[in-house]
Tab-separated table of C-alpha atoms and ligand atoms in Angstrom:
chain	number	residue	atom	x	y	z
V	1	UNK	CA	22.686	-4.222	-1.310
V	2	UNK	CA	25.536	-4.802	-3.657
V	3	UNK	CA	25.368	-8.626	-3.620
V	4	UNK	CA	22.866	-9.709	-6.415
V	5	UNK	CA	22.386	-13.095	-5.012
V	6	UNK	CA	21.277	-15.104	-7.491
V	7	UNK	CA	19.463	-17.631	-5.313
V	8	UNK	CA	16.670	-14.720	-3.806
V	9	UNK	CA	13.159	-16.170	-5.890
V	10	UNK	CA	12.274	-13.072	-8.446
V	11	UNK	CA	9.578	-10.721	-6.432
V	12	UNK	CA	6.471	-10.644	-7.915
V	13	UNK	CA	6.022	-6.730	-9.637
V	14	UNK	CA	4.823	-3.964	-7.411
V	15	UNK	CA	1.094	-2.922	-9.025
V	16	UNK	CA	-0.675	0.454	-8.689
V	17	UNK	CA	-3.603	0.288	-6.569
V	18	UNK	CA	-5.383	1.717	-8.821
V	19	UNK	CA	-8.268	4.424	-8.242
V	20	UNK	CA	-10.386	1.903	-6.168
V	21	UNK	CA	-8.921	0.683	-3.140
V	22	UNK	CA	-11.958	-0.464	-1.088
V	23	UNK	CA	-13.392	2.105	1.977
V	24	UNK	CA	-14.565	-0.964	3.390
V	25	UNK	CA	-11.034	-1.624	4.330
V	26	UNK	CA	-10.373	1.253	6.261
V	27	UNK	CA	-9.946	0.724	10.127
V	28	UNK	CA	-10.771	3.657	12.579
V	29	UNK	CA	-7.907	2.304	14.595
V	30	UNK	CA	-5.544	2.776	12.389
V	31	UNK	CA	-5.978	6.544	11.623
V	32	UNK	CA	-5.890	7.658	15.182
V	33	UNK	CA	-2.750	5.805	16.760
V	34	UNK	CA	-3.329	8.160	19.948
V	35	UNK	CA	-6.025	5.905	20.923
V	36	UNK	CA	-5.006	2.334	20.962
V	37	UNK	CA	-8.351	1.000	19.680
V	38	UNK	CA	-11.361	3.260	19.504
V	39	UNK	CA	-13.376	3.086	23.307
V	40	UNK	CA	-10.353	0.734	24.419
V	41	UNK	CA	-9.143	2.826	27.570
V	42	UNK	CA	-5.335	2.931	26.580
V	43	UNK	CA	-3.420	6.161	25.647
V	44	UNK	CA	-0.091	6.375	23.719
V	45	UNK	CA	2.218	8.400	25.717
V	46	UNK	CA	3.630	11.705	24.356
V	47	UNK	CA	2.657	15.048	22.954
V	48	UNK	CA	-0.908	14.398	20.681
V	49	UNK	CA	-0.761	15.899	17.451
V	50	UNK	CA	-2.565	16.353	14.082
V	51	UNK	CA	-0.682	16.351	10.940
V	52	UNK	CA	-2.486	17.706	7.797
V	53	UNK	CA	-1.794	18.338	4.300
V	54	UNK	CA	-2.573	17.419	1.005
V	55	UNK	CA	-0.992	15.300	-1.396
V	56	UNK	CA	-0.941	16.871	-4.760
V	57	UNK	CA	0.006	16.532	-8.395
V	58	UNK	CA	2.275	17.819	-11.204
V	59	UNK	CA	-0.372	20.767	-11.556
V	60	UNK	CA	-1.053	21.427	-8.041
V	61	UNK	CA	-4.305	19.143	-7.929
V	62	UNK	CA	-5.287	17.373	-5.485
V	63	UNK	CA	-4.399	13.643	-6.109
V	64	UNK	CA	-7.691	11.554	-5.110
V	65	UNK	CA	-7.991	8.366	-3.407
V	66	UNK	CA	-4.643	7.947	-2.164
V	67	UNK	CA	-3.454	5.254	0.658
V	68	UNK	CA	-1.106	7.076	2.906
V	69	UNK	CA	0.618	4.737	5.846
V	70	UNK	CA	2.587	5.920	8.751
V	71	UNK	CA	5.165	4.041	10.821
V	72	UNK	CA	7.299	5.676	13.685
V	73	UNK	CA	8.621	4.995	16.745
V	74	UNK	CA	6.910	6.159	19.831
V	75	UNK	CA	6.877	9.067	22.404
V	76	UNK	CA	10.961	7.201	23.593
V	77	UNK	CA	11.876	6.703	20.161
V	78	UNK	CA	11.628	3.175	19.964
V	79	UNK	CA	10.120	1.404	16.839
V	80	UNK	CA	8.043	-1.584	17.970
V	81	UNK	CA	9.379	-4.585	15.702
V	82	UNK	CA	10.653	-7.757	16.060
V	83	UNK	CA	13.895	-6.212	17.435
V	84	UNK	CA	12.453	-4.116	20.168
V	85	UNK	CA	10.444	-7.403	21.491
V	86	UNK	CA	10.707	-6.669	25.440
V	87	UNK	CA	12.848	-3.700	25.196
V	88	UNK	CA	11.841	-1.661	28.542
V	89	UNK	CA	10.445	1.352	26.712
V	90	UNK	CA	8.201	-0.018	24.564
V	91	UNK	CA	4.880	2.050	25.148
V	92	UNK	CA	2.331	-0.828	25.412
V	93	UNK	CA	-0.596	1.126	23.756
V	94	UNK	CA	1.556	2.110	21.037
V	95	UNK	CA	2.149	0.257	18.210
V	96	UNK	CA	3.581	3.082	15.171
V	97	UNK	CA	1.559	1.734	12.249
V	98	UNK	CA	-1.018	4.288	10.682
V	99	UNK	CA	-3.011	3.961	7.468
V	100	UNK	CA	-5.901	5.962	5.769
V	101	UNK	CA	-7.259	6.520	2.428
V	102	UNK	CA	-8.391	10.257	1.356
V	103	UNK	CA	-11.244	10.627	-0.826
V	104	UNK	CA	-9.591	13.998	-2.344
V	105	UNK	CA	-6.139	13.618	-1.673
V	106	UNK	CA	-6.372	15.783	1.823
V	107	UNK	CA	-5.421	14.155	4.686
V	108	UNK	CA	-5.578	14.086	8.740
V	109	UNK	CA	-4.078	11.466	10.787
V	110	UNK	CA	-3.422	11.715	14.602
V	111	UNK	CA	-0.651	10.255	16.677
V	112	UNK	CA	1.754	11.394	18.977
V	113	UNK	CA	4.660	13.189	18.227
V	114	UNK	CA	7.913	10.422	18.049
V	115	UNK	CA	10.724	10.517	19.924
V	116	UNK	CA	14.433	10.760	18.598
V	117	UNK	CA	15.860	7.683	17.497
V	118	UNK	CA	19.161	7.080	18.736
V	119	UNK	CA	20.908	9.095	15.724
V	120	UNK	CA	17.762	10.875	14.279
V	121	UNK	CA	15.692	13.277	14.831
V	122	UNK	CA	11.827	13.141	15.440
V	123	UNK	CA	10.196	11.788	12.154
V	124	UNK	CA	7.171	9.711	10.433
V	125	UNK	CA	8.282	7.288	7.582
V	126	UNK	CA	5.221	7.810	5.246
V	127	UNK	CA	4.401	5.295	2.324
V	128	UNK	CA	1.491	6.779	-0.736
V	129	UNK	CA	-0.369	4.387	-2.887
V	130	UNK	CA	-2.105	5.780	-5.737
V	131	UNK	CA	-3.349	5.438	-8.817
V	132	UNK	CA	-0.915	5.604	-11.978
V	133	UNK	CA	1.803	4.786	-9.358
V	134	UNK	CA	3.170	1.818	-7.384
V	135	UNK	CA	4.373	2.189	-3.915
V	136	UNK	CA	6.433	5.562	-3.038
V	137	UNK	CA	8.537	6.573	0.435
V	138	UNK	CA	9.386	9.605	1.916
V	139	UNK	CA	10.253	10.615	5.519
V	140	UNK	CA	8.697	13.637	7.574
V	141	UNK	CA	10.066	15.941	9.874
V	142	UNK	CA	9.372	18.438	12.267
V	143	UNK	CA	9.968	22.381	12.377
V	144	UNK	CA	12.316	23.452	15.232
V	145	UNK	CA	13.529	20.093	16.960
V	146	UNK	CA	16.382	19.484	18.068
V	147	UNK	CA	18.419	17.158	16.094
V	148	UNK	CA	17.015	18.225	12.547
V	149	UNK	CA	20.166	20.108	11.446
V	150	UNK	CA	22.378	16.570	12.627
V	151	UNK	CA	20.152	14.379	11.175
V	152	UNK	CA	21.320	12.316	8.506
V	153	UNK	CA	18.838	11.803	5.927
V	154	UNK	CA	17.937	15.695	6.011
V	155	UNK	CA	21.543	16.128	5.377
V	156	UNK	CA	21.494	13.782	2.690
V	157	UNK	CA	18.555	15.765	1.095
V	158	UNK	CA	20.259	18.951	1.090
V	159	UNK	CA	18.540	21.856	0.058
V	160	UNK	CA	15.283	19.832	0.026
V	161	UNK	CA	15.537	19.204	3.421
V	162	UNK	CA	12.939	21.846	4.132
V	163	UNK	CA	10.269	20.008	1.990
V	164	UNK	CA	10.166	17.460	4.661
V	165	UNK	CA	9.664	19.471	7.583
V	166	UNK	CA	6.073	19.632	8.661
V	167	UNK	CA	5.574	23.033	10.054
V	168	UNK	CA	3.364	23.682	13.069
V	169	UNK	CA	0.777	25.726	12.207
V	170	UNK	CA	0.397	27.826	15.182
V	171	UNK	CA	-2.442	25.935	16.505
V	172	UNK	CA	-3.631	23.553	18.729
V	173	UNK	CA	-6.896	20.726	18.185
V	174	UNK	CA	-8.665	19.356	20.811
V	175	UNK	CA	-5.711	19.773	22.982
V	176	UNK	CA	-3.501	18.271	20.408
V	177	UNK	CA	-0.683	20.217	18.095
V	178	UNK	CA	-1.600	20.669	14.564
V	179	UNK	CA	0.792	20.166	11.848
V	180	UNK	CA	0.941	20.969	8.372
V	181	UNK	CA	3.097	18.729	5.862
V	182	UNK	CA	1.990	18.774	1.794
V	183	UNK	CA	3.576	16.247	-0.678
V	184	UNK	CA	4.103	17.026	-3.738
V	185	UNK	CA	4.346	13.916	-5.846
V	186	UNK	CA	5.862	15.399	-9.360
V	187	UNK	CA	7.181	18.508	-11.169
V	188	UNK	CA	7.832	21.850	-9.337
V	189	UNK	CA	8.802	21.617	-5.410
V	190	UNK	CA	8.206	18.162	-5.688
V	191	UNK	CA	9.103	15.881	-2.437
V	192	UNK	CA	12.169	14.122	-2.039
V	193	UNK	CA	11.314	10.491	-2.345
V	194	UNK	CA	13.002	7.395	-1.682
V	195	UNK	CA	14.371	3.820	-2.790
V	196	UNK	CA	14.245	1.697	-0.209
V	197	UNK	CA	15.155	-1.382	-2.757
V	198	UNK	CA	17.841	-0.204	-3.959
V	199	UNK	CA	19.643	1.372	-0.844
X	1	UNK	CA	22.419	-2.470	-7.845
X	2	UNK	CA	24.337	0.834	-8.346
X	3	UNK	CA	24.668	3.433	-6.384
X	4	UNK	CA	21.881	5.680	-7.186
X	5	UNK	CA	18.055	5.624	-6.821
X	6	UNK	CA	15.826	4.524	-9.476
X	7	UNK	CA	13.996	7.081	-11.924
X	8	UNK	CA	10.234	5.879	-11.938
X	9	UNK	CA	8.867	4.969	-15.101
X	10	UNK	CA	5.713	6.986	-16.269
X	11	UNK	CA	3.070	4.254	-18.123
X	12	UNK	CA	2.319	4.801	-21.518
X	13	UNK	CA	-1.122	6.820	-22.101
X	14	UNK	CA	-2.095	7.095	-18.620
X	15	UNK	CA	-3.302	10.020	-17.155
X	16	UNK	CA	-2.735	9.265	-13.293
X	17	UNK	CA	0.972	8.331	-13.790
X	18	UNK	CA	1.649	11.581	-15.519
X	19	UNK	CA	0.822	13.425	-12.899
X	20	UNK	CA	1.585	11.268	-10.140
X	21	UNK	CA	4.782	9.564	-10.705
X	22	UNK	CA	8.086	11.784	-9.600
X	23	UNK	CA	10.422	13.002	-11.859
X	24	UNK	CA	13.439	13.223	-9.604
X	25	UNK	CA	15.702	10.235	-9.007
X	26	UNK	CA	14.924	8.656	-5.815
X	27	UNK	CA	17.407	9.418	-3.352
X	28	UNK	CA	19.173	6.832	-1.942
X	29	UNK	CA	18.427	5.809	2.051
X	30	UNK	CA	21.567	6.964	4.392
X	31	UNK	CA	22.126	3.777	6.006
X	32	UNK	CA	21.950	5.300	9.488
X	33	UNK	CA	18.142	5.533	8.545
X	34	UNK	CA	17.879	2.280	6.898
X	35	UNK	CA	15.758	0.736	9.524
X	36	UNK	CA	13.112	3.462	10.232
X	37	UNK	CA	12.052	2.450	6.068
X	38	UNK	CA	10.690	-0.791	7.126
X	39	UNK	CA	7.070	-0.458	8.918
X	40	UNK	CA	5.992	-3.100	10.805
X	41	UNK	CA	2.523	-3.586	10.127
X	42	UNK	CA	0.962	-4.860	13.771
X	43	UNK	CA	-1.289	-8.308	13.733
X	44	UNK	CA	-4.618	-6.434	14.091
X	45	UNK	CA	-6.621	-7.683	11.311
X	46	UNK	CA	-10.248	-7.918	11.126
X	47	UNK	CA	-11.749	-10.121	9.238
X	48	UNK	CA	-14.949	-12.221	8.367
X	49	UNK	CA	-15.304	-15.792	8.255
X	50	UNK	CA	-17.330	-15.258	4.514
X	51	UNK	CA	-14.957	-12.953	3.333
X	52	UNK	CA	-12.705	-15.861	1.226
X	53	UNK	CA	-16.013	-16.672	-0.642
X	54	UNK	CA	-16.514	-13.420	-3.129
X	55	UNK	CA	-18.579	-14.748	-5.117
X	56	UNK	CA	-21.356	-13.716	-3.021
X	57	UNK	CA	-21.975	-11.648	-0.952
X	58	UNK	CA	-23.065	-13.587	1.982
X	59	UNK	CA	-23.142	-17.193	2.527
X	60	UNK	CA	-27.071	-17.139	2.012
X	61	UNK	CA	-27.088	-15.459	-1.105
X	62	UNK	CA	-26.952	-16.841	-4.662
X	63	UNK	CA	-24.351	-16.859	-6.514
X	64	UNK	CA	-22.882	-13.359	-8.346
X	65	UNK	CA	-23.084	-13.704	-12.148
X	66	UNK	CA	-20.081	-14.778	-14.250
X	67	UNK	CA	-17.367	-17.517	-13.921
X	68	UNK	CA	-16.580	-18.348	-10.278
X	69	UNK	CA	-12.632	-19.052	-9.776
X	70	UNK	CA	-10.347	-20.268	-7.214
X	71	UNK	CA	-7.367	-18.581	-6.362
X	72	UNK	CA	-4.136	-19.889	-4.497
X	73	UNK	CA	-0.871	-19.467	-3.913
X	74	UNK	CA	2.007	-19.327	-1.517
X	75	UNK	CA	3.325	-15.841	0.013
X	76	UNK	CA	7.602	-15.906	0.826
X	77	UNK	CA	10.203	-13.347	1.102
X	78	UNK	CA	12.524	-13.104	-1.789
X	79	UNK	CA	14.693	-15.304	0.364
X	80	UNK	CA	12.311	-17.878	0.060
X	81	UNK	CA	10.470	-17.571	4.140
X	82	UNK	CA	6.617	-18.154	3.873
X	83	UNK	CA	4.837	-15.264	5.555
X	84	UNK	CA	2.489	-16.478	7.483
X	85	UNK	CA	-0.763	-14.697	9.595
X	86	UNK	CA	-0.872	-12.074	6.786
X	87	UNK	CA	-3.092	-9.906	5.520
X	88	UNK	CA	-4.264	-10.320	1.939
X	89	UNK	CA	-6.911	-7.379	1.338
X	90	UNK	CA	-8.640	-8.600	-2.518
X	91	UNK	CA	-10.613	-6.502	-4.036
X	92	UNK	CA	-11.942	-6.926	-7.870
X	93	UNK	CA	-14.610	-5.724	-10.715
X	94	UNK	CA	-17.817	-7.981	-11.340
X	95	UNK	CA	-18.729	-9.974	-14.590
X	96	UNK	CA	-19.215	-6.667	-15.794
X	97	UNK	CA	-16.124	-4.988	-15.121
X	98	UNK	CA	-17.820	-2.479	-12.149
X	99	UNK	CA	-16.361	-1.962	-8.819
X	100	UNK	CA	-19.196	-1.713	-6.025
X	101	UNK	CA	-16.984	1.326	-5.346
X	102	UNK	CA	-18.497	4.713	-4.377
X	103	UNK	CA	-16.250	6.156	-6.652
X	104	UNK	CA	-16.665	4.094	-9.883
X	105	UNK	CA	-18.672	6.109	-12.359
X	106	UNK	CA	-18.256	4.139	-15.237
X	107	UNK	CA	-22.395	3.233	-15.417
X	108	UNK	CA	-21.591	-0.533	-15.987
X	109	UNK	CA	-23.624	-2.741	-14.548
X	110	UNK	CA	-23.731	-3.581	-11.066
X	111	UNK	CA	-24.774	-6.924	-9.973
X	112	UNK	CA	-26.439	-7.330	-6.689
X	113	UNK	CA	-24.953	-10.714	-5.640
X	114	UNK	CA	-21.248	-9.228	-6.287
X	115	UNK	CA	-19.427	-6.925	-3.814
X	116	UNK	CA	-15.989	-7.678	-4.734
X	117	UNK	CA	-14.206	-7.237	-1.909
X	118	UNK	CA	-12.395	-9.389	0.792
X	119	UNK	CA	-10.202	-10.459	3.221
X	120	UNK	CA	-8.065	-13.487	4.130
X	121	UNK	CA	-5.136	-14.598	6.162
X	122	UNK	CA	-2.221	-16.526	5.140
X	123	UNK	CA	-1.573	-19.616	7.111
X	124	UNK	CA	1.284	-20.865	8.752
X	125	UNK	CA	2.710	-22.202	5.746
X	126	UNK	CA	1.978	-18.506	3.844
X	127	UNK	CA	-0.656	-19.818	1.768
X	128	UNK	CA	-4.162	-18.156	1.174
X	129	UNK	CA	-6.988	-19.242	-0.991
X	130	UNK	CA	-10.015	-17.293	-1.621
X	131	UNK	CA	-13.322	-17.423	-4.336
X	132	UNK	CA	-14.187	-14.480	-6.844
X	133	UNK	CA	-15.680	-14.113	-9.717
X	134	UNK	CA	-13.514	-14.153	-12.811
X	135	UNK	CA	-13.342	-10.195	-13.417
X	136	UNK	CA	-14.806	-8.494	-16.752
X	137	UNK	CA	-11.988	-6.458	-18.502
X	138	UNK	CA	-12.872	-2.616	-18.394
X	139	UNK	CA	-12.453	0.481	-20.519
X	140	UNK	CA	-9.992	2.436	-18.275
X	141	UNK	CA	-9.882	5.424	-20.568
X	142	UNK	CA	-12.856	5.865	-23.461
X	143	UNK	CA	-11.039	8.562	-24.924
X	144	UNK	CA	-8.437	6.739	-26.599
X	145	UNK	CA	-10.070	3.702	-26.041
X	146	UNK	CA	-7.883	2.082	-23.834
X	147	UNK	CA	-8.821	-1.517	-21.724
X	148	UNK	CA	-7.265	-2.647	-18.379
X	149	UNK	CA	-7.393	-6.194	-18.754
X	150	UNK	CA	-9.113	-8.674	-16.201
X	151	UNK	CA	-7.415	-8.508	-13.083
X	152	UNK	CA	-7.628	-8.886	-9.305
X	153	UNK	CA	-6.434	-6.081	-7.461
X	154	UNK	CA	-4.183	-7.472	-4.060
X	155	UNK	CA	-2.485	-6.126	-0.698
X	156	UNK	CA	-0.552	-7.809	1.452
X	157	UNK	CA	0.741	-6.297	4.986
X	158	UNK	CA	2.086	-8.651	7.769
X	159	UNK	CA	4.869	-7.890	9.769
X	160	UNK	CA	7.518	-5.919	7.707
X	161	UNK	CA	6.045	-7.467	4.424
X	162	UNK	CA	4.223	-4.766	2.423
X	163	UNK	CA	3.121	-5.363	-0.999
X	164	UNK	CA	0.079	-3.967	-3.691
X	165	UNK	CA	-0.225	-5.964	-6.602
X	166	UNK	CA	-2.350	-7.321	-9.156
X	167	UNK	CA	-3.018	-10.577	-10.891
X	168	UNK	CA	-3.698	-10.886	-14.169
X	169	UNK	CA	-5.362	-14.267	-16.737
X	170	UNK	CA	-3.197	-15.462	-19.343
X	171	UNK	CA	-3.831	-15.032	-22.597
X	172	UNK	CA	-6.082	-11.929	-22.358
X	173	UNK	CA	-5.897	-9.483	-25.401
X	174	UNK	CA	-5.586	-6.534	-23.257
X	175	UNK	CA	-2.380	-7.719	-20.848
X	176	UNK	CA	-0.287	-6.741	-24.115
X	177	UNK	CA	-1.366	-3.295	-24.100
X	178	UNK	CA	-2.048	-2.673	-20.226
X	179	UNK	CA	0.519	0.361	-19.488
X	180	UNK	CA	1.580	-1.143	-16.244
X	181	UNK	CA	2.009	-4.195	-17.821
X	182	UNK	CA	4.644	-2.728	-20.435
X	183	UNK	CA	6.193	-1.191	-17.425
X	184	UNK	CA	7.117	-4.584	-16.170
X	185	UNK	CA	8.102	-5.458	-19.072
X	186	UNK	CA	9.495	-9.522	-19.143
X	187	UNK	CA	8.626	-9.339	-15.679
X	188	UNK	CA	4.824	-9.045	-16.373
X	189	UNK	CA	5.014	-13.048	-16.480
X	190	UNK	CA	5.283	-13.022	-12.531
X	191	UNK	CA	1.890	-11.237	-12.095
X	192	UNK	CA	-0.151	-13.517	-14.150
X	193	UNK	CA	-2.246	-16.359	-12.323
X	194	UNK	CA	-1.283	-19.922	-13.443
X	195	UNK	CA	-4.218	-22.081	-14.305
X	196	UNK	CA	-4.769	-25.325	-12.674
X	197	UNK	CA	-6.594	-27.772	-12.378
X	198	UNK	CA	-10.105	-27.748	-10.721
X	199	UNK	CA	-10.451	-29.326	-7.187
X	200	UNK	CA	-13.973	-28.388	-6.374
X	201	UNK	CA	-17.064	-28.502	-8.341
X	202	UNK	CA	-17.579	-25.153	-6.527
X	203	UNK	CA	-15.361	-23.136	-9.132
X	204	UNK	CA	-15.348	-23.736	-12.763
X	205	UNK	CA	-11.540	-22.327	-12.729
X	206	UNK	CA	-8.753	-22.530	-10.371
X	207	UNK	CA	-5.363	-20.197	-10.759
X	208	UNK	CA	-2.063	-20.287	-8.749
X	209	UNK	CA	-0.751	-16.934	-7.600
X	210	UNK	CA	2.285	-17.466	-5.710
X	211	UNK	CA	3.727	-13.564	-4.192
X	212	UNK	CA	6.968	-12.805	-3.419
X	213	UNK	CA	8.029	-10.073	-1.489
X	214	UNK	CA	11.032	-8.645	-2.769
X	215	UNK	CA	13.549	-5.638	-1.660
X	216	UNK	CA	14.857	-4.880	1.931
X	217	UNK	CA	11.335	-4.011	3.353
X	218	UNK	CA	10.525	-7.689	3.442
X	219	UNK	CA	14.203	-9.065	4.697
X	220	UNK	CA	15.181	-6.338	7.152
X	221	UNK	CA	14.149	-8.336	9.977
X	222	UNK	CA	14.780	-11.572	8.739
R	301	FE	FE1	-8.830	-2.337	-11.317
């Protein structure tokens, strides 16, 4: 994005979304992309899992009433978008697009685990809205897959790269794998984040 | 556009951002992993057919104290493509400057006609329209005395457009010393609703708020 082409309109300004954004807008379906809907007989493909963590602050608090969203591709790696229309593994009760809002700043969101992207290994692009804030990105990983130590945007992290590996915890849920991943949004071990306008 | 990430801004005198915002540069995306940035929010939405009317909370219920305004306005890409069949999730204080939210323990009043909250699509053109009442102002932080000025908090998700905002009145005292609004700086002019005139005898004020979603999240796929 080195062309500043004059003749894109000026975007309106990213906001914070403040302390309050609404529980009425939450949607069961979107927190649990294992199911398709909830009591809709339909099950993504792959290996269930629960990832866990908390997002915290500069001091180690929890950071309350955050929006976390989730987008990955599914149990083949493939990202449903415009792009992938009709591609043959598309997983038709599997659409990648996850979104909660914690009360404390704690989270749990089910899916599947994602396939490997041709290029990349296994991950969930993960988006927090909070208040004071607008709109940060980060990417998770997972602990021993293949692919991790080849993948390029752990290798562009560095020695970060472990503070985006979710770690399994040793444990299973309701037959599903249960992972742990913490972000840290400022100060000591804080996350790598990144700027998707700007690269 | 350089090469490097941004470094966030912290706002002035605000409490969340302190501890919230990241101090490290943002890296910059390898562009092998470009596309796996850009969700793709699925066409899922719920919504009710009241839900454009906030200023009450059901279509047989009186009216919600305060000024009841129109809002409209025109949702594109940067490159200028309406996005249509959108989500626009709107969600605002009462005359009073109270949320009906669980977790809004500022004691102002409530008002049993307002809920402040709703939902609409954008049509095939990308425009929306919705009701509210015109929002009080609020004292975000007593202890240095600090207002947020009247605004109506917005999110849009459709397709691989993602966007929270908020639109603000012209000509409030309190836009001047709003710390997100000195982090936008010139820019601040964008996010402020353009008055125009009335259409309906339903609303006693009507604003424009055209969006537009900017950065590679909203082009990728274009
Ligand atoms: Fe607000």
């Amino acid at each position: 994005m080195t062309d500043p082409a004059s003749n894109l309109l000026p975007a309106t300004n990213e906001d914070t979304c403040g302390p309050y954004f609404p529980i009425f807008f939450a949607d069961p379906g979107l927190e649990d992309l294992t199911k398709f809907d909830p009591g809709v007989v339909g099950q993504a493909a792959g290996t269930s899992l629960v990832l866990r963590g908390r997002v915290l602050d500069r001091h180690g608090e929890l950071a309350n009433g955050v929006v976390m969203e989730f987008w990955q591709a599914n149990a083949n790696g493939v990202y449903r978008t415009p792009a992938t229309e009709g591609h043959a593994d598309i997983d038709p009760w599997f659409h990648g697009y996850g979104r909660l809002r914690s009360a404390t700043g704690a989270y749990e969101f089910r899916t599947i685990l994602p396939g490997a992207a041709e290029g990349r290994a296994p991950n969930i692009t993960i988006t927090i809205f909070s208040d004071g804030i607008n709109r940060v990105v980060t990417q998770m990983f997972f602990d021993n897959q293949p692919g991790n130590e080849a993948d390029p945007l752990l290798l562009a992290v560095g020695d970060d790269a472990p503070k985006l590996i979710a770690r399994h915890d040793g444990r299973t849920s309701s037959g599903a794998e249960v992972y742990v991943f913490d972000i840290v949004m400022a100060g000591d071990g804080e996350t790598p984040f990144f700027d998707d306008l700007e690269s | 556009m350089g090469n490097q990430g941004r470094i966030l801004a912290i706002g002035p005198t605000d409490n969340t951002s302190d501890q919230r915002t990241p101090r490290q540069r943002l890296r910059l995306i390898p562009e092998e992993a470009r596309s796996s940035f850009v969700p793709v929010v699925p066409a899922r939405y719920a919504t009710t057919p009241h839900e454009w009317d906030m200023t009450r909370t059901a279509p047989d219920r009186p009216r919600a104290d305060g000024v009841p305004i129109e809002v409209t306005g025109r949702v594109r890409t940067a490159s200028g493509r309406p996005v249509a069949g959108a989500l626009l999730e709107v969600w605002s204080a009462n005359h009073y400057g109270r949320y009906r939210h669980i977790e809004d323990h500022s004691g102002l009043q409530l008002d049993e006609n307002h809920l402040g909250l709703g939902r609409v699509l954008t049509d095939d053109e990308g425009c929306y329209r919705f009701w509210a009442i015109s929002p009080g102002a609020y004292l975000a932080r007593p202890d240095i005395g600090r207002w947020r000025p009247k605004h109506i908090h917005m999110s849009l998700s459709g397709g691989s457009s993602r966007l929270i905002t908020q639109m603000y009145f012209p000509g409030e005292p309190n836009n001047a010393t709003d710390p997100m609004a000195i982090l936008m700086g010139d820019a601040f002019e964008r996010n402020i609703g353009r008055p125009r005139e009335v259409g309906t005898a339903d609303v006693v004020q009507a604003f424009d708020f055209d969006i537009v979603v900017g950065g590679r999240n909203a082009t990728f796929f274009e």
